[in-house]
């Protein structure tokens, strides 16, 4: 079982891992070696973007420009710790016990606009590239349209529609996020996704199909059900149902 997550615009600074260029032969900080050529093209295009000059008109933009300029030499950290924001805060990888953390490192794969698919345990630098970034001489779709071939087996797809379209994964099962009233959610669906992954990790779920996952969800009182096109997760706006920080229940609302 693989859980596919989108990246986050916000990222933690720093790191203590080897950079993309100083890792010793055979100790690359990145998995999925089949993406090496596409990654090299993306990094070369980012070099051209940096050389052309980036917007530094605000402190945030200046930091992003500095991260991009140092992307090859900067220290790295596990991707699951690098990405921040609503989804990753709800997942709370840093507060998981050792077994749940190991589950995340084995089962979670994150899609990066710069590096393609990376495992939760892969060490990555800070960078500022999204699916909307114009990389000189490259098109995002051309870079990553075939990247999904590296994903094997049952894949639970929690990516945004934009990232799923950028790198389609054959057979991946999408998850629709809705409120208890059945309405589509936007911002708070990220919290629901993070809480779902945390629940999966804490329960060390091992399934090989959507049907098996739905059966687990029913046994665990997780409001995840099957639909004609994939799965549906019911999520409560956490402002309406507050819970203790770092708990898996978070925005997931039982029916």
XYZ file of N, CA and C in Angstrom:
765
model
N 0.842 -1.199 0.000
C 0.000 0.000 0.000
C 0.875 1.246 0.000
N 0.549 2.167 -0.907
C 1.229 3.451 -0.961
C 0.195 4.553 -0.759
N 0.524 5.551 0.041
C -0.327 6.717 0.222
C 0.349 7.888 -0.477
N -0.317 8.441 -1.475
C 0.236 9.549 -2.246
C -0.245 10.874 -1.673
N 0.704 11.743 -1.331
C 0.385 13.056 -0.785
C 0.894 14.164 -1.702
N 0.219 15.317 -1.670
C 0.738 16.480 -2.389
C 1.838 17.125 -1.562
N 2.648 17.977 -2.174
C 3.637 18.721 -1.389
C 2.962 19.900 -0.698
N 3.745 20.734 -0.081
C 3.229 21.944 0.563
C 4.045 23.134 0.085
N 3.383 24.264 -0.066
C 4.098 25.488 -0.427
C 5.062 25.900 0.685
N 4.684 25.613 1.935
C 5.536 25.984 3.066
C 6.422 24.818 3.456
N 7.640 25.162 3.871
C 8.620 24.127 4.198
C 9.462 24.562 5.390
N 9.884 23.585 6.170
C 10.774 23.861 7.295
C 12.150 24.234 6.763
N 12.837 25.091 7.489
C 14.186 25.503 7.096
C 15.223 24.555 7.693
N 16.432 24.612 7.144
C 17.549 23.891 7.732
C 17.612 22.433 7.337
N 18.230 21.648 8.214
C 18.433 20.230 7.952
C 19.837 19.820 8.331
N 20.041 18.531 8.495
C 21.367 18.027 8.871
C 21.847 16.918 7.937
N 21.065 16.619 6.907
C 21.446 15.563 5.969
C 22.345 16.074 4.860
N 23.004 15.139 4.176
C 23.882 15.491 3.061
C 23.082 16.180 1.957
N 23.726 17.129 1.281
C 23.061 17.844 0.199
C 22.894 16.937 -1.011
N 22.156 17.416 -1.995
C 21.937 16.635 -3.201
C 23.251 16.355 -3.936
N 24.244 17.206 -3.772
C 25.495 17.044 -4.514
C 26.650 16.508 -3.676
N 26.509 16.479 -2.354
C 27.626 16.005 -1.529
C 27.417 14.589 -0.994
N 26.238 14.015 -1.232
C 26.026 12.632 -0.813
C 27.025 11.739 -1.549
N 27.608 10.799 -0.851
C 28.595 9.911 -1.464
C 27.927 8.952 -2.450
N 28.675 8.456 -3.449
C 28.110 7.508 -4.415
C 27.423 6.343 -3.700
N 26.233 6.021 -4.154
C 25.489 4.925 -3.539
C 24.698 5.353 -2.317
N 24.830 6.639 -1.931
C 24.114 7.138 -0.761
C 23.257 8.341 -1.121
N 22.665 8.320 -2.302
C 21.796 9.407 -2.729
C 20.697 9.612 -1.697
N 20.376 10.884 -1.385
C 19.301 11.122 -0.424
C 17.917 10.847 -0.997
N 17.840 10.514 -2.291
C 16.550 10.323 -2.943
C 16.363 8.894 -3.436
N 15.141 8.388 -3.258
C 14.781 7.100 -3.812
C 14.249 7.248 -5.227
N 13.596 6.191 -5.729
C 13.047 6.174 -7.080
C 14.083 6.599 -8.111
N 15.152 5.829 -8.267
C 16.210 6.198 -9.209
C 15.735 6.326 -10.647
N 14.587 5.747 -10.976
C 14.050 5.888 -12.325
C 13.688 7.314 -12.690
N 13.640 8.193 -11.694
C 13.313 9.602 -11.935
C 14.560 10.470 -12.042
N 15.741 9.862 -12.042
C 16.987 10.627 -12.007
C 17.118 11.593 -13.181
N 16.783 11.162 -14.382
C 16.930 12.031 -15.558
C 15.977 13.220 -15.472
N 14.725 12.963 -15.133
C 13.754 14.058 -15.009
C 14.171 15.027 -13.910
N 14.697 14.500 -12.812
C 15.168 15.378 -11.734
C 16.321 16.247 -12.206
N 17.236 15.668 -12.950
C 18.372 16.444 -13.458
C 17.898 17.567 -14.369
N 16.921 17.272 -15.205
C 16.363 18.306 -16.085
C 15.687 19.413 -15.277
N 14.922 19.020 -14.258
C 14.229 20.016 -13.433
C 15.225 20.892 -12.681
N 16.270 20.291 -12.130
C 17.279 21.059 -11.400
C 18.053 21.980 -12.334
N 18.352 21.524 -13.548
C 19.038 22.380 -14.516
C 18.165 23.569 -14.903
N 16.859 23.325 -15.053
C 15.939 24.413 -15.367
C 15.842 25.394 -14.203
N 15.882 24.867 -12.968
C 15.868 25.758 -11.803
C 17.144 26.602 -11.770
N 18.279 26.012 -12.133
C 19.522 26.787 -12.225
C 19.352 27.963 -13.187
N 18.675 27.724 -14.307
C 18.459 28.791 -15.283
C 17.529 29.859 -14.721
N 16.531 29.427 -13.976
C 15.615 30.387 -13.347
C 16.367 31.268 -12.354
N 17.234 30.650 -11.554
C 18.032 31.395 -10.580
C 18.960 32.383 -11.297
N 19.606 31.928 -12.362
C 20.539 32.782 -13.102
C 19.841 33.981 -13.732
N 18.575 33.797 -14.120
C 17.824 34.881 -14.742
C 17.373 35.934 -13.739
N 17.424 35.593 -12.455
C 17.002 36.525 -11.407
C 15.594 36.234 -10.938
N 15.411 36.193 -9.636
C 14.116 35.893 -9.046
C 13.604 37.102 -8.266
N 12.314 37.114 -8.030
C 11.665 38.189 -7.298
C 12.080 38.122 -5.826
N 12.667 39.195 -5.319
C 13.074 39.262 -3.905
C 12.434 40.465 -3.225
N 11.253 40.842 -3.697
C 10.616 42.082 -3.247
C 10.047 42.011 -1.840
N 9.897 40.816 -1.284
C 9.426 40.653 0.091
C 10.358 39.690 0.808
N 10.347 39.698 2.140
C 11.195 38.743 2.869
C 10.915 37.294 2.497
N 9.648 36.940 2.316
C 9.303 35.565 1.964
C 9.838 35.206 0.585
N 9.718 36.127 -0.358
C 10.216 35.859 -1.706
C 11.736 35.813 -1.728
N 12.354 36.636 -0.899
C 13.819 36.613 -0.827
C 14.311 35.286 -0.261
N 13.615 34.776 0.748
C 13.989 33.480 1.306
C 13.805 32.374 0.276
N 12.690 32.432 -0.470
C 12.440 31.426 -1.495
C 13.526 31.462 -2.562
N 13.925 32.654 -2.964
C 14.981 32.790 -3.969
C 16.294 32.218 -3.449
N 16.587 32.473 -2.188
C 17.822 31.953 -1.591
C 17.784 30.428 -1.516
N 16.627 29.872 -1.172
C 16.492 28.413 -1.120
C 16.735 27.808 -2.502
N 16.162 28.411 -3.527
C 16.347 27.890 -4.880
C 17.801 27.992 -5.334
N 18.450 29.094 -4.963
C 19.843 29.285 -5.367
C 20.761 28.253 -4.716
N 20.382 27.785 -3.521
C 21.238 26.853 -2.763
C 20.722 25.423 -2.807
N 19.779 25.121 -3.704
C 19.083 23.838 -3.637
C 20.015 22.640 -3.794
N 21.111 22.774 -4.532
C 22.023 21.652 -4.725
C 22.968 21.455 -3.536
N 23.276 22.545 -2.837
C 24.283 22.477 -1.773
C 23.708 22.549 -0.366
N 22.426 22.858 -0.242
C 21.815 23.045 1.073
C 21.664 21.717 1.803
N 21.681 21.740 3.131
C 21.436 20.504 3.893
C 20.015 20.010 3.668
N 19.812 18.737 3.894
C 18.517 18.114 3.647
C 17.913 17.564 4.939
N 16.642 17.247 4.863
C 15.950 16.552 5.958
C 14.874 15.677 5.339
N 14.351 14.687 6.085
C 13.305 13.827 5.525
C 12.134 14.647 4.991
N 11.625 14.247 3.843
C 10.542 14.995 3.215
C 9.348 15.163 4.141
N 9.055 14.150 4.944
C 7.898 14.228 5.826
C 8.072 15.313 6.888
N 9.322 15.689 7.177
C 9.592 16.773 8.118
C 9.776 18.108 7.406
N 10.210 18.055 6.140
C 10.428 19.289 5.382
C 9.122 20.015 5.108
N 8.111 19.270 4.675
C 6.845 19.904 4.324
C 6.051 20.257 5.581
N 5.469 21.457 5.567
C 4.666 21.921 6.692
C 3.292 22.348 6.168
N 2.499 22.944 7.031
C 1.180 23.379 6.604
C 0.081 22.496 7.165
N -1.146 22.756 6.742
C -2.332 22.144 7.348
C -2.279 20.623 7.302
N -2.019 20.047 6.138
C -2.016 18.584 6.012
C -0.935 17.967 6.891
N 0.269 18.509 6.793
C 1.398 17.905 7.516
C 1.326 18.186 9.016
N 0.722 19.301 9.395
C 0.516 19.555 10.825
C -0.480 18.550 11.401
N -1.544 18.239 10.642
C -2.539 17.269 11.114
C -1.950 15.862 11.159
N -1.079 15.544 10.229
C -0.411 14.236 10.260
C 0.517 14.141 11.471
N 1.245 15.229 11.739
C 2.082 15.292 12.933
C 3.139 14.207 13.007
N 3.911 14.037 11.951
C 4.899 12.953 11.908
C 5.890 13.025 13.057
N 6.228 14.226 13.487
C 7.203 14.386 14.554
C 6.738 13.868 15.902
N 5.428 13.701 16.079
C 4.899 13.226 17.362
C 4.464 11.766 17.313
N 4.684 11.086 16.189
C 4.332 9.664 16.095
C 5.328 8.817 16.880
N 4.874 7.682 17.378
C 5.824 6.770 18.015
C 6.663 6.088 16.933
N 7.654 5.329 17.337
C 8.620 4.773 16.383
C 7.960 3.870 15.354
N 7.004 3.059 15.780
C 6.361 2.131 14.840
C 5.517 2.876 13.817
N 4.772 3.874 14.275
C 3.935 4.645 13.354
C 4.793 5.471 12.406
N 5.893 6.005 12.927
C 6.814 6.756 12.077
C 7.409 5.844 10.994
N 7.756 4.628 11.368
C 8.297 3.671 10.407
C 7.256 3.350 9.332
N 5.985 3.252 9.726
C 4.919 3.008 8.747
C 4.876 4.145 7.740
N 4.922 5.385 8.219
C 4.902 6.548 7.326
C 6.083 6.501 6.363
N 7.256 6.201 6.878
C 8.451 6.190 6.040
C 8.386 5.101 4.976
N 7.668 4.032 5.256
C 7.548 2.925 4.314
C 6.432 3.127 3.300
N 5.335 3.762 3.717
C 4.132 3.791 2.891
C 3.803 5.134 2.256
N 4.310 6.225 2.785
C 3.930 7.549 2.270
C 4.900 8.013 1.194
N 4.338 8.462 0.085
C 5.105 9.029 -1.031
C 4.530 10.410 -1.333
N 5.406 11.387 -1.464
C 5.011 12.777 -1.689
C 5.448 13.194 -3.085
N 4.587 13.904 -3.779
C 4.909 14.354 -5.136
C 5.453 15.775 -5.098
N 6.674 15.936 -5.538
C 7.335 17.238 -5.592
C 7.370 17.739 -7.027
N 7.099 19.030 -7.225
C 7.180 19.606 -8.565
C 8.619 19.698 -9.048
N 9.573 19.685 -8.131
C 10.988 19.774 -8.491
C 11.665 18.414 -8.592
N 11.290 17.470 -7.720
C 12.013 16.206 -7.606
C 11.169 14.987 -7.967
N 9.927 15.201 -8.366
C 9.059 14.074 -8.674
C 8.597 13.381 -7.410
N 8.366 12.090 -7.467
C 7.922 11.345 -6.285
C 9.103 11.097 -5.353
N 8.889 11.402 -4.071
C 9.903 11.120 -3.054
C 9.229 10.392 -1.902
N 9.950 9.484 -1.298
C 9.419 8.802 -0.118
C 9.474 9.731 1.086
N 8.635 9.447 2.070
C 8.604 10.273 3.276
C 9.975 10.359 3.923
N 10.777 9.301 3.793
C 12.100 9.258 4.421
C 13.203 9.849 3.553
N 12.915 10.157 2.292
C 13.930 10.736 1.414
C 14.334 12.120 1.917
N 15.619 12.397 1.910
C 16.125 13.691 2.368
C 16.098 14.705 1.227
N 15.399 15.808 1.448
C 15.283 16.837 0.416
C 15.646 18.202 0.984
N 16.110 19.118 0.121
C 16.411 20.479 0.568
C 15.155 21.337 0.557
N 15.255 22.524 1.121
C 14.181 23.505 0.987
C 14.230 24.056 -0.436
N 13.071 24.347 -1.008
C 13.007 24.901 -2.357
C 11.663 25.596 -2.524
N 11.535 26.366 -3.587
C 10.265 27.037 -3.872
C 9.925 26.830 -5.345
N 9.310 25.701 -5.618
C 8.854 25.356 -6.964
C 7.517 24.648 -6.800
N 6.501 25.111 -7.524
C 5.195 24.459 -7.481
C 4.813 24.022 -8.885
N 3.641 23.413 -9.004
C 3.198 22.970 -10.330
C 2.967 24.151 -11.267
N 2.853 25.364 -10.725
C 2.626 26.558 -11.537
C 3.927 27.279 -11.914
N 5.053 26.854 -11.364
C 6.317 27.530 -11.639
C 6.721 27.344 -13.102
N 7.136 28.439 -13.718
C 7.624 28.385 -15.097
C 9.132 28.156 -15.069
N 9.541 26.936 -15.344
C 10.956 26.607 -15.376
C 11.479 26.805 -16.798
N 12.476 27.648 -16.987
C 12.969 27.939 -18.338
C 13.384 26.681 -19.098
N 12.815 26.519 -20.285
C 13.188 25.401 -21.134
C 12.493 24.092 -20.824
N 11.602 24.061 -19.831
C 10.899 22.833 -19.467
C 9.419 23.109 -19.217
N 8.615 22.079 -19.437
C 7.211 22.104 -19.056
C 6.992 21.053 -17.988
N 6.295 21.421 -16.928
C 6.069 20.484 -15.827
C 5.456 19.179 -16.321
N 4.491 19.284 -17.212
C 3.823 18.080 -17.704
C 4.803 17.165 -18.433
N 5.731 17.774 -19.193
C 6.721 16.968 -19.905
C 7.686 16.276 -18.935
N 8.016 16.976 -17.857
C 8.943 16.411 -16.884
C 8.363 15.194 -16.174
N 7.095 15.274 -15.767
C 6.568 14.303 -14.809
C 5.420 13.444 -15.331
N 5.064 13.573 -16.611
C 3.893 12.828 -17.098
C 4.063 11.317 -17.007
N 5.294 10.829 -17.051
C 5.543 9.389 -16.980
C 6.036 8.948 -15.601
N 6.131 9.884 -14.665
C 6.711 9.568 -13.352
C 5.892 8.552 -12.577
N 4.589 8.502 -12.820
C 3.725 7.590 -12.082
C 4.085 6.132 -12.253
N 4.893 5.822 -13.253
C 5.281 4.433 -13.483
C 6.111 3.858 -12.340
N 6.691 4.721 -11.493
C 7.513 4.214 -10.392
C 6.668 3.741 -9.212
N 5.366 4.010 -9.237
C 4.483 3.628 -8.134
C 3.861 2.274 -8.441
N 4.124 1.300 -7.571
C 3.616 -0.057 -7.762
C 2.563 -0.392 -6.707
N 1.628 -1.245 -7.071
C 0.659 -1.757 -6.110
C -0.479 -0.795 -5.826
N -1.250 -1.119 -4.802
C -2.404 -0.313 -4.420
C -1.950 1.051 -3.912
N -2.482 2.118 -4.520
C -2.112 3.479 -4.131
C -3.357 4.262 -3.749
N -3.358 4.785 -2.533
C -4.419 5.663 -2.050
C -4.012 7.083 -2.400
N -4.792 7.743 -3.241
C -4.384 9.029 -3.808
C -5.021 10.193 -3.053
N -4.219 10.867 -2.231
C -4.675 12.031 -1.475
C -4.112 13.327 -2.061
N -3.606 13.264 -3.277
C -3.071 14.453 -3.917
C -4.188 15.396 -4.376
N -3.828 16.649 -4.606
C -4.762 17.585 -5.219
C -4.977 17.182 -6.674
N -6.048 17.663 -7.270
C -6.329 17.326 -8.662
C -5.205 17.803 -9.580
N -4.615 18.953 -9.259
C -3.553 19.498 -10.106
C -2.343 18.577 -10.121
N -1.942 18.088 -8.961
C -0.776 17.208 -8.910
C -1.084 15.821 -9.477
N -2.295 15.349 -9.271
C -2.675 14.056 -9.838
C -2.658 14.113 -11.363
N -3.061 15.256 -11.933
C -3.046 15.408 -13.384
C -1.624 15.569 -13.904
N -0.757 16.159 -13.107
C 0.627 16.385 -13.522
C 1.384 15.070 -13.672
N 1.137 14.122 -12.779
C 1.823 12.824 -12.816
C 0.813 11.727 -12.519
N 0.029 11.336 -13.512
C -0.995 10.306 -13.287
C -0.379 8.987 -12.825
N -1.071 8.331 -11.903
C -0.648 7.018 -11.417
C -1.750 6.028 -11.759
N -1.439 5.094 -12.631
C -2.441 4.135 -13.088
C -3.016 3.349 -11.921
N -4.346 3.325 -11.830
C -5.011 2.540 -10.804
C -5.081 3.178 -9.436
N -4.488 4.363 -9.262
C -4.543 5.029 -7.955
C -5.992 5.357 -7.602
N -6.349 5.173 -6.340
C -7.728 5.372 -5.889
C -7.863 6.744 -5.248
N -8.596 7.671 -5.881
C -8.745 9.021 -5.333
C -9.701 9.045 -4.148
N -9.502 10.029 -3.286
C -10.358 10.198 -2.112
C -11.045 11.557 -2.187
N -12.358 11.541 -2.172
C -13.158 12.762 -2.146
C -13.359 13.164 -0.685
N -13.153 14.441 -0.392
C -13.320 14.940 0.977
C -14.590 15.773 1.047
N -15.504 15.402 1.942
C -16.771 16.120 2.061
C -17.081 16.400 3.526
N -17.963 17.373 3.734
C -18.440 17.687 5.074
C -19.499 16.671 5.484
N -19.895 16.657 6.771
C -20.972 15.747 7.187
C -22.264 15.967 6.408
N -22.421 17.170 5.820
C -23.607 17.466 5.023
C -23.431 17.055 3.563
N -22.252 16.514 3.239
C -22.003 16.067 1.876
C -21.447 17.112 0.947
N -21.054 18.269 1.497
C -20.530 19.340 0.663
C -19.010 19.194 0.502
N -18.533 19.561 -0.681
C -17.094 19.514 -0.933
C -16.381 20.545 -0.066
N -15.190 20.189 0.395
C -14.401 21.077 1.226
C -13.152 21.513 0.479
N -12.597 22.626 0.879
C -11.373 23.101 0.253
C -10.242 23.095 1.266
N -10.150 24.171 2.057
C -9.028 24.303 2.988
C -8.978 23.164 4.002
N -10.114 22.833 4.607
C -10.100 21.870 5.696
C -9.978 20.426 5.226
N -10.067 20.216 3.916
C -9.859 18.839 3.467
C -8.419 18.403 3.696
N -7.493 19.377 3.728
C -6.094 19.044 3.977
C -5.912 18.489 5.392
N -6.599 19.086 6.348
C -6.514 18.583 7.721
C -7.086 17.173 7.813
N -8.174 16.929 7.092
C -8.758 15.596 7.094
C -7.827 14.557 6.498
N -7.132 14.921 5.442
C -6.172 13.992 4.827
C -5.037 13.668 5.798
N -4.521 14.702 6.445
C -3.443 14.467 7.403
C -3.880 13.581 8.551
N -5.090 13.812 9.063
C -5.607 12.998 10.162
C -5.825 11.560 9.730
N -6.268 11.373 8.481
C -6.462 10.009 7.975
C -5.131 9.260 7.914
N -4.104 9.914 7.391
C -2.800 9.251 7.298
C -2.273 8.922 8.686
N -2.472 9.817 9.632
C -2.030 9.534 11.002
C -2.746 8.307 11.559
N -4.053 8.216 11.306
C -4.808 7.057 11.776
C -4.293 5.766 11.140
N -3.998 5.818 9.848
C -3.456 4.654 9.155
C -2.118 4.235 9.759
N -1.271 5.231 10.030
C 0.058 4.938 10.584
C -0.039 4.350 11.981
N -0.878 4.928 12.817
C -0.984 4.452 14.195
C -1.576 3.044 14.261
N -2.406 2.712 13.269
C -2.991 1.371 13.230
C -2.146 0.400 12.411
N -1.047 0.911 11.815
C -0.158 0.094 10.981
C -0.951 -0.683 9.929
N -1.816 0.022 9.216
C -2.708 -0.608 8.251
C -1.923 -1.184 7.079
N -2.222 -2.426 6.741
C -1.624 -3.102 5.594
C -2.757 -3.703 4.771
N -3.116 -3.055 3.688
C -4.171 -3.555 2.808
C -3.685 -3.469 1.373
N -4.365 -4.194 0.481
C -3.955 -4.191 -0.915
C -5.083 -3.831 -1.864
N -6.163 -3.243 -1.316
C -7.278 -2.834 -2.165
C -8.124 -1.792 -1.448
N -8.919 -1.066 -2.239
C -9.818 -0.079 -1.650
C -10.870 -0.752 -0.779
N -11.367 -1.904 -1.210
C -12.385 -2.614 -0.423
C -11.836 -3.004 0.947
N -10.595 -3.480 0.974
C -9.992 -3.862 2.251
C -9.801 -2.639 3.137
N -9.475 -1.517 2.534
C -9.301 -0.298 3.317
C -10.633 0.168 3.904
N -11.695 0.065 3.139
C -13.022 0.430 3.636
C -13.423 -0.471 4.799
N -13.092 -1.752 4.706
C -13.408 -2.661 5.816
C -12.634 -2.269 7.067
N -11.355 -1.919 6.912
C -10.600 -1.451 8.073
C -11.244 -0.193 8.650
N -11.610 0.741 7.773
C -12.193 2.005 8.233
C -13.453 1.758 9.060
N -14.290 0.827 8.607
C -15.516 0.520 9.344
C -15.191 -0.036 10.723
N -14.167 -0.873 10.802
C -13.801 -1.469 12.088
C -13.174 -0.449 13.021
N -12.592 0.618 12.449
C -11.917 1.635 13.247
C -12.748 2.892 13.430
N -14.003 2.858 12.989
C -14.915 4.009 13.081
C -14.362 5.241 12.365
N -13.678 5.003 11.260
C -13.197 6.089 10.402
C -14.201 6.247 9.264
N -14.738 7.452 9.042
C -15.810 7.649 8.059
C -15.304 7.670 6.626
N -14.775 6.545 6.184
C -14.256 6.381 4.832
C -15.085 5.304 4.146
N -15.704 5.650 3.031
C -16.583 4.714 2.332
C -16.251 4.695 0.845
N -16.746 3.667 0.168
C -16.513 3.532 -1.255
C -17.527 4.315 -2.075
N -17.100 4.759 -3.255
C -17.974 5.413 -4.223
C -17.729 4.761 -5.582
N -18.453 5.204 -6.593
C -18.277 4.639 -7.929
C -16.913 4.989 -8.510
N -16.340 6.097 -8.058
C -15.071 6.560 -8.640
C -13.878 6.445 -7.701
N -14.104 6.054 -6.456
C -12.996 5.949 -5.523
C -13.487 5.802 -4.095
N -13.044 6.713 -3.219
C -13.436 6.688 -1.816
C -13.897 8.070 -1.387
N -14.662 8.102 -0.294
C -15.144 9.373 0.251
C -14.838 9.411 1.744
N -14.223 10.504 2.181
C -13.915 10.718 3.598
C -14.738 11.887 4.107
N -15.453 11.676 5.197
C -16.252 12.737 5.810
C -15.387 13.476 6.824
N -15.302 14.789 6.668
C -14.435 15.617 7.501
C -15.236 16.745 8.125
N -15.053 16.931 9.409
C -15.684 18.027 10.137
C -14.711 19.195 10.220
N -15.185 20.382 9.903
C -14.380 21.590 10.080
C -13.900 21.627 11.528
N -12.576 21.599 11.784
C -12.084 21.530 13.167
C -12.475 22.732 14.010
N -12.874 23.822 13.375
C -13.328 24.980 14.154
C -14.673 24.692 14.807
N -15.391 23.718 14.237
C -16.699 23.357 14.779
C -16.625 22.162 15.715
N -15.531 21.403 15.626
C -15.353 20.228 16.481
C -13.911 20.177 16.935
N -13.516 21.064 17.848
C -12.117 21.128 18.269
C -11.679 19.848 18.970
N -10.410 19.526 18.813
C -9.841 18.360 19.479
C -8.459 18.719 19.968
N -7.856 17.840 20.741
C -6.534 18.114 21.271
C -5.505 18.139 20.153
N -4.557 19.089 20.190
C -3.534 19.149 19.146
C -2.782 17.830 19.037
N -2.539 17.432 17.748
C -1.737 16.244 17.507
C -2.493 14.929 17.550
N -3.814 14.990 17.816
C -4.566 13.745 17.852
C -5.025 13.386 16.450
N -5.187 12.083 16.206
C -5.564 11.642 14.879
C -7.030 11.948 14.582
N -7.848 12.050 15.632
C -9.266 12.270 15.408
C -9.489 13.582 14.663
N -8.850 14.645 15.138
C -8.841 15.946 14.486
C -10.130 16.250 13.773
N -10.023 16.477 12.453
C -11.179 16.877 11.688
C -12.007 15.727 11.159
N -11.624 14.491 11.408
C -12.406 13.382 10.897
C -13.616 13.158 11.805
N -14.780 13.215 11.210
C -16.006 13.165 11.988
C -16.751 11.862 11.754
N -16.948 11.071 12.805
C -17.726 9.837 12.683
C -19.190 10.178 12.434
N -19.816 9.322 11.675
C -21.253 9.472 11.454
C -22.029 8.547 12.370
